[in-house]
XYZ file of C-alpha atoms in Angstrom:
352
model
C -17.783 25.054 15.827
C -19.095 23.222 12.779
C -16.757 25.198 10.499
C -13.781 24.229 12.649
C -14.724 20.552 12.502
C -15.260 20.768 8.751
C -11.800 22.278 8.267
C -10.235 19.696 10.585
C -11.656 16.725 8.684
C -11.461 18.256 5.200
C -8.580 15.972 4.207
C -10.827 12.895 4.204
C -14.247 12.241 2.686
C -17.283 12.855 4.887
C -17.614 12.433 8.657
C -15.544 9.860 10.579
C -16.551 6.292 9.623
C -16.718 4.786 13.114
C -18.599 1.652 12.008
C -15.879 0.445 9.600
C -13.297 1.630 12.140
C -14.700 -0.691 14.815
C -14.724 -3.535 12.283
C -11.061 -2.849 11.459
C -10.101 -2.626 15.129
C -11.819 -5.852 16.176
C -10.730 -7.562 12.953
C -7.049 -6.938 13.673
C -7.381 -7.383 17.452
C -8.288 -11.080 17.435
C -5.350 -12.396 15.328
C -2.878 -10.056 17.057
C -3.955 -11.179 20.536
C -3.816 -14.810 19.471
C -0.357 -14.165 18.062
C 0.757 -12.646 21.378
C -0.443 -15.623 23.398
C 0.682 -18.380 21.012
C 3.738 -16.759 19.343
C 2.695 -18.434 16.077
C 3.697 -16.426 12.971
C 0.532 -17.412 11.130
C -1.562 -14.957 13.135
C 0.563 -12.121 11.780
C -0.601 -12.965 8.252
C -4.188 -13.201 9.465
C -3.917 -9.696 10.933
C -2.483 -8.380 7.646
C -5.369 -9.954 5.741
C -7.850 -8.467 8.197
C -6.423 -4.979 7.767
C -6.334 -5.304 3.984
C -10.000 -6.305 3.857
C -10.960 -3.562 6.323
C -9.835 -0.879 3.847
C -13.241 -1.208 2.160
C -16.365 0.331 3.680
C -18.972 -2.460 4.027
C -21.810 0.069 4.188
C -21.175 1.288 0.648
C -22.940 -0.283 -2.287
C -19.809 -2.005 -3.602
C -18.232 -2.338 -0.164
C -18.628 -6.091 0.270
C -17.510 -6.822 -3.287
C -14.480 -4.588 -2.820
C -13.711 -6.265 0.514
C -13.788 -9.703 -1.116
C -11.601 -8.490 -3.986
C -9.065 -6.871 -1.637
C -8.843 -10.052 0.420
C -8.407 -12.427 -2.548
C -5.986 -10.271 -4.549
C -4.016 -9.325 -1.425
C -3.560 -13.003 -0.561
C -2.283 -13.724 -4.076
C 0.121 -10.774 -3.878
C 1.504 -11.817 -0.483
C 1.921 -15.397 -1.688
C 3.704 -14.273 -4.851
C 6.049 -12.065 -2.858
C 6.838 -14.895 -0.453
C 7.458 -17.304 -3.353
C 9.650 -14.890 -5.338
C 11.943 -14.158 -2.380
C 14.028 -17.243 -3.141
C 14.793 -16.359 -6.786
C 16.266 -12.996 -7.917
C 14.901 -13.312 -11.452
C 11.400 -14.039 -10.174
C 11.630 -11.089 -7.779
C 12.743 -8.761 -10.567
C 9.983 -9.815 -12.951
C 7.131 -9.938 -10.426
C 8.044 -6.596 -8.884
C 8.303 -5.074 -12.353
C 4.839 -6.394 -13.247
C 3.351 -5.046 -10.017
C 5.033 -1.672 -10.541
C 3.486 -1.403 -14.001
C 0.147 -2.661 -12.651
C 0.173 0.045 -9.979
C 0.823 2.780 -12.535
C -1.826 1.325 -14.862
C -4.463 1.260 -12.123
C -3.702 4.866 -11.234
C -4.895 5.854 -14.695
C -8.446 4.958 -13.678
C -8.691 7.244 -10.666
C -7.648 7.335 -7.042
C -9.864 4.418 -5.956
C -8.255 2.087 -8.485
C -4.862 3.433 -7.429
C -5.672 2.620 -3.792
C -6.340 -0.961 -4.851
C -2.976 -1.071 -6.616
C -1.015 0.329 -3.668
C -2.618 -2.221 -1.362
C -1.539 -5.077 -3.618
C 1.983 -3.647 -3.921
C 2.299 -3.407 -0.130
C 1.145 -7.020 0.275
C 3.764 -8.095 -2.271
C 6.495 -6.232 -0.363
C 5.455 -7.751 2.958
C 5.366 -11.233 1.441
C 8.914 -10.921 0.162
C 10.222 -9.227 3.317
C 8.784 -11.798 5.722
C 10.313 -14.773 3.918
C 12.743 -16.620 6.166
C 11.763 -14.798 9.365
C 9.384 -17.413 10.758
C 8.689 -21.121 10.660
C 6.291 -20.816 7.724
C 7.865 -21.621 4.356
C 4.842 -22.316 2.156
C 3.364 -19.454 0.086
C 0.029 -21.278 -0.141
C -0.193 -21.359 3.658
C 0.610 -17.634 3.732
C -2.183 -16.886 1.274
C -4.682 -19.063 3.134
C -3.933 -17.428 6.492
C -4.265 -14.032 4.821
C -7.687 -15.040 3.478
C -8.811 -16.305 6.897
C -8.096 -12.899 8.398
C -10.053 -11.238 5.615
C -12.995 -13.613 6.057
C -13.077 -12.787 9.771
C -13.409 -9.090 8.897
C -16.105 -9.880 6.330
C -18.069 -11.707 9.034
C -17.911 -8.572 11.187
C -18.899 -6.494 8.158
C -22.010 -8.611 7.604
C -22.967 -7.921 11.216
C -22.461 -4.184 10.679
C -24.678 -4.246 7.595
C -27.327 -6.130 9.552
C -27.283 -3.515 12.311
C -27.974 -0.847 9.673
C -30.786 -2.887 8.092
C -28.956 -3.385 4.791
C -28.922 -6.387 2.507
C -26.182 -8.878 3.302
C -25.001 -8.744 -0.330
C -26.166 -5.674 -2.272
C -27.254 -5.588 -5.880
C -24.340 -5.311 -8.273
C -24.246 -2.583 -10.948
C -23.720 -3.361 -14.605
C -20.076 -3.896 -15.552
C -20.506 -1.736 -18.665
C -21.260 1.342 -16.558
C -18.197 0.705 -14.372
C -15.946 0.373 -17.430
C -17.302 3.635 -18.848
C -16.427 5.500 -15.670
C -12.932 3.981 -15.611
C -12.326 4.874 -19.257
C -13.429 8.455 -18.566
C -10.805 8.710 -15.819
C -8.099 7.247 -18.065
C -8.699 9.817 -20.801
C -7.940 12.709 -18.443
C -4.268 11.745 -18.021
C -1.847 12.663 -20.851
C -0.233 9.639 -22.463
C 3.355 10.868 -22.179
C 2.971 11.716 -18.489
C 1.466 8.308 -17.745
C 4.180 6.468 -19.675
C 6.926 8.230 -17.736
C 5.190 7.450 -14.457
C 4.725 3.809 -15.483
C 8.400 3.579 -16.474
C 9.480 4.991 -13.124
C 7.237 2.702 -11.069
C 8.262 -0.372 -13.060
C 11.999 0.359 -12.918
C 12.137 1.390 -9.265
C 9.932 -1.427 -8.031
C 11.835 -4.057 -10.020
C 15.219 -2.807 -8.792
C 14.048 -2.670 -5.189
C 12.841 -6.267 -5.302
C 16.085 -7.370 -6.925
C 18.270 -5.554 -4.364
C 16.403 -7.102 -1.444
C 16.841 -10.549 -2.963
C 20.500 -10.276 -3.977
C 21.597 -8.632 -0.724
C 19.485 -11.093 1.307
C 18.099 -8.247 3.403
C 15.954 -9.304 6.330
C 12.723 -7.315 6.568
C 13.359 -5.957 3.104
C 9.954 -4.289 3.046
C 11.623 -1.304 4.721
C 13.366 -0.785 1.370
C 10.608 -1.734 -1.058
C 7.861 0.117 0.821
C 10.036 3.227 1.069
C 10.537 3.137 -2.700
C 6.897 2.598 -3.608
C 5.648 5.146 -1.061
C 8.066 7.838 -2.224
C 7.196 7.388 -5.892
C 3.458 7.648 -5.198
C 3.839 11.185 -3.846
C 3.234 13.697 -6.625
C 6.484 15.277 -7.871
C 4.799 17.287 -10.665
C 8.107 17.435 -12.576
C 9.925 19.240 -9.758
C 13.225 18.159 -8.240
C 12.392 20.062 -5.060
C 9.198 18.067 -4.614
C 11.102 14.834 -5.273
C 13.623 15.675 -2.536
C 10.814 16.677 -0.184
C 8.985 13.397 -0.809
C 12.177 11.422 -0.188
C 12.847 13.273 3.068
C 9.227 12.762 4.139
C 9.462 9.006 3.549
C 12.762 8.835 5.428
C 11.315 10.869 8.285
C 8.279 8.620 8.629
C 10.466 5.498 8.544
C 12.771 6.992 11.210
C 9.818 7.760 13.478
C 8.497 4.209 13.134
C 11.949 2.763 13.881
C 12.297 5.051 16.898
C 8.880 3.938 18.166
C 9.729 0.249 17.846
C 13.165 0.682 19.413
C 11.792 2.656 22.370
C 9.082 0.064 23.086
C 10.774 -3.283 22.281
C 7.683 -5.002 23.644
C 5.096 -6.737 21.430
C 2.368 -6.225 24.037
C 2.906 -2.459 24.156
C 3.184 -2.337 20.383
C -0.166 -4.067 19.951
C -1.737 -1.853 22.630
C -0.680 1.241 20.669
C -1.359 -0.221 17.235
C -5.008 -1.228 17.698
C -6.278 2.276 18.630
C -4.134 3.699 15.833
C -5.727 1.358 13.277
C -9.202 2.265 14.538
C -8.563 6.011 14.314
C -6.845 5.753 10.912
C -9.764 3.758 9.502
C -12.288 6.217 10.946
C -10.364 9.122 9.384
C -9.242 7.366 6.212
C -7.597 9.873 3.909
C -9.368 10.696 0.670
C -6.240 12.245 -0.887
C -4.219 9.556 -2.644
C -0.795 10.550 -1.317
C -2.009 10.785 2.288
C -3.776 7.447 1.894
C -0.517 5.831 0.744
C 1.366 7.133 3.792
C -1.454 6.223 6.168
C -1.821 2.685 4.841
C 1.918 2.035 4.628
C 2.461 3.099 8.251
C -0.289 0.784 9.511
C 0.947 -2.153 7.424
C 4.537 -1.724 8.621
C 3.474 -1.509 12.267
C 1.360 -4.633 11.815
C 4.282 -6.495 10.266
C 6.572 -5.376 13.125
C 4.053 -5.720 15.963
C 5.151 -9.192 17.118
C 8.888 -8.932 16.441
C 11.572 -9.353 19.115
C 14.672 -7.977 17.297
C 14.298 -4.234 17.791
C 17.722 -4.046 19.455
C 19.273 -3.346 16.021
C 17.392 -0.288 14.713
C 20.354 0.837 12.587
C 19.778 -2.070 10.190
C 16.225 -0.941 9.445
C 17.364 2.667 9.093
C 20.131 1.682 6.663
C 17.682 -0.324 4.546
C 15.296 2.651 4.478
C 18.157 4.925 3.375
C 18.851 2.612 0.442
C 15.174 2.791 -0.528
C 15.156 6.603 -0.375
C 18.330 6.784 -2.478
C 16.877 4.426 -5.086
C 13.597 6.337 -5.295
C 15.435 9.648 -5.616
C 17.699 8.220 -8.334
C 14.705 7.063 -10.371
C 13.034 10.447 -9.867
C 16.152 12.184 -11.218
C 16.228 9.881 -14.244
C 12.569 10.610 -14.981
C 13.158 14.334 -14.563
C 15.998 14.261 -17.066
C 14.056 12.086 -19.506
C 11.004 14.333 -19.327
C 13.028 17.474 -20.070
C 14.837 15.707 -22.934
C 11.495 14.721 -24.481
C 10.165 18.253 -24.116
C 13.300 19.670 -25.752
C 13.007 17.156 -28.583
C 9.357 18.057 -29.202
C 10.263 21.748 -29.235
C 12.976 21.127 -31.818
C 10.502 19.224 -34.005
C 8.004 22.063 -33.868
C 10.697 24.595 -34.680
C 11.975 22.588 -37.663
C 8.422 22.006 -38.942
C 7.603 25.702 -38.837
C-alpha cells in the first residue's frame, strides 16, 4: 500500500501539504465570497493576491520571506500589466522585460523559475483585466492584491504558531544563497540559455503587443497560453513543441468548456475552492507541471466571478492565436539552433 501511495504522489515533493493547503483555501475563500455577495471587482484582485502568496509554504525556513516577496512582487507585476494595457509600446517593452526576466530566473533552478512564472502570470492578468471592471487605477489594483496576500500571511502566522515555530524565522546569509544560485546557473550551457531567453522575450513581447493592438478583452487567454507553452521543455524537438502546443490548447478548451457549462459564479467558486486546496496540497515539484497547475488555478480565479460565458468562442479563438504564436516562435528557435550548430560544425571542419 505504501509503495502505491509513493508512486501516486511521486510527481510532487514529499507527502501532501495539508496545512498550507488549508491556508490557501481559506485565504482565497474570504475574498471570493465577499466578491459574490458584493459584486465588487476589487475582491477578485484580493483573491489573486491571496493565491499568489499561498504558493509559498509558511512552515519552511524561508517560507514567510518567500510569501512576502511573492505578494509584493506580484502586486507590482499586476499593477504594471494594468498600467501598460493602455499603451502598445509600454506593453511591448514591459512584456519583453518580463520574458527575459523569466528566462534569467530559470537559470538559477526550478524554484527561481517558479517565482518568475508567478510574476509573469500576474502581469498577464493585470493587462487582461484592464477595462473589464470599474477599477481604473493600477495603484488600487496593487494595493488590493497586497491586502489579499496579507490576509494569507495572517493565516500563515497562525499555522506556524500551531506548529510551535517562530513567527519570523532566522534568515540565512545572503552569500550562501548567491553561491547556490550561481552553482545552478553554471549547469546550463550559455548557447541553450540564450536561445531560450530570446524565445521567451520575443514571444512574450509579441503576445502583449497583439493583445493591446487588437484590444482583446480577457487577453490573458492569449498571453498565458504563450508563456505556458514555452515553459514546457521542447528539448530541440519539433514533435515536443507540437505536443506542448496541443496540450496548452487542450487545457484551455477544457477550462472554457467548464465555464460555459456552469455560467454561474456561485458554482464556479464552489468548484474552485476545493480545487485550489487540493492543488496546493499536491503542489507539483516538476517545473512544467507546476506551470500548468498554477496557470489553471489563476485563470479559474480570474474567471470565477464573470458573467459573460455565453460567448466561449471568443476565448477559444484568443487561445488559438496564443498557441499559433508560441508554435511560430518554437519553429524559429528550432531553425536558429540548427543553423548555429551547422555553423559551428563548419568552423571546426575548416579549422582542422
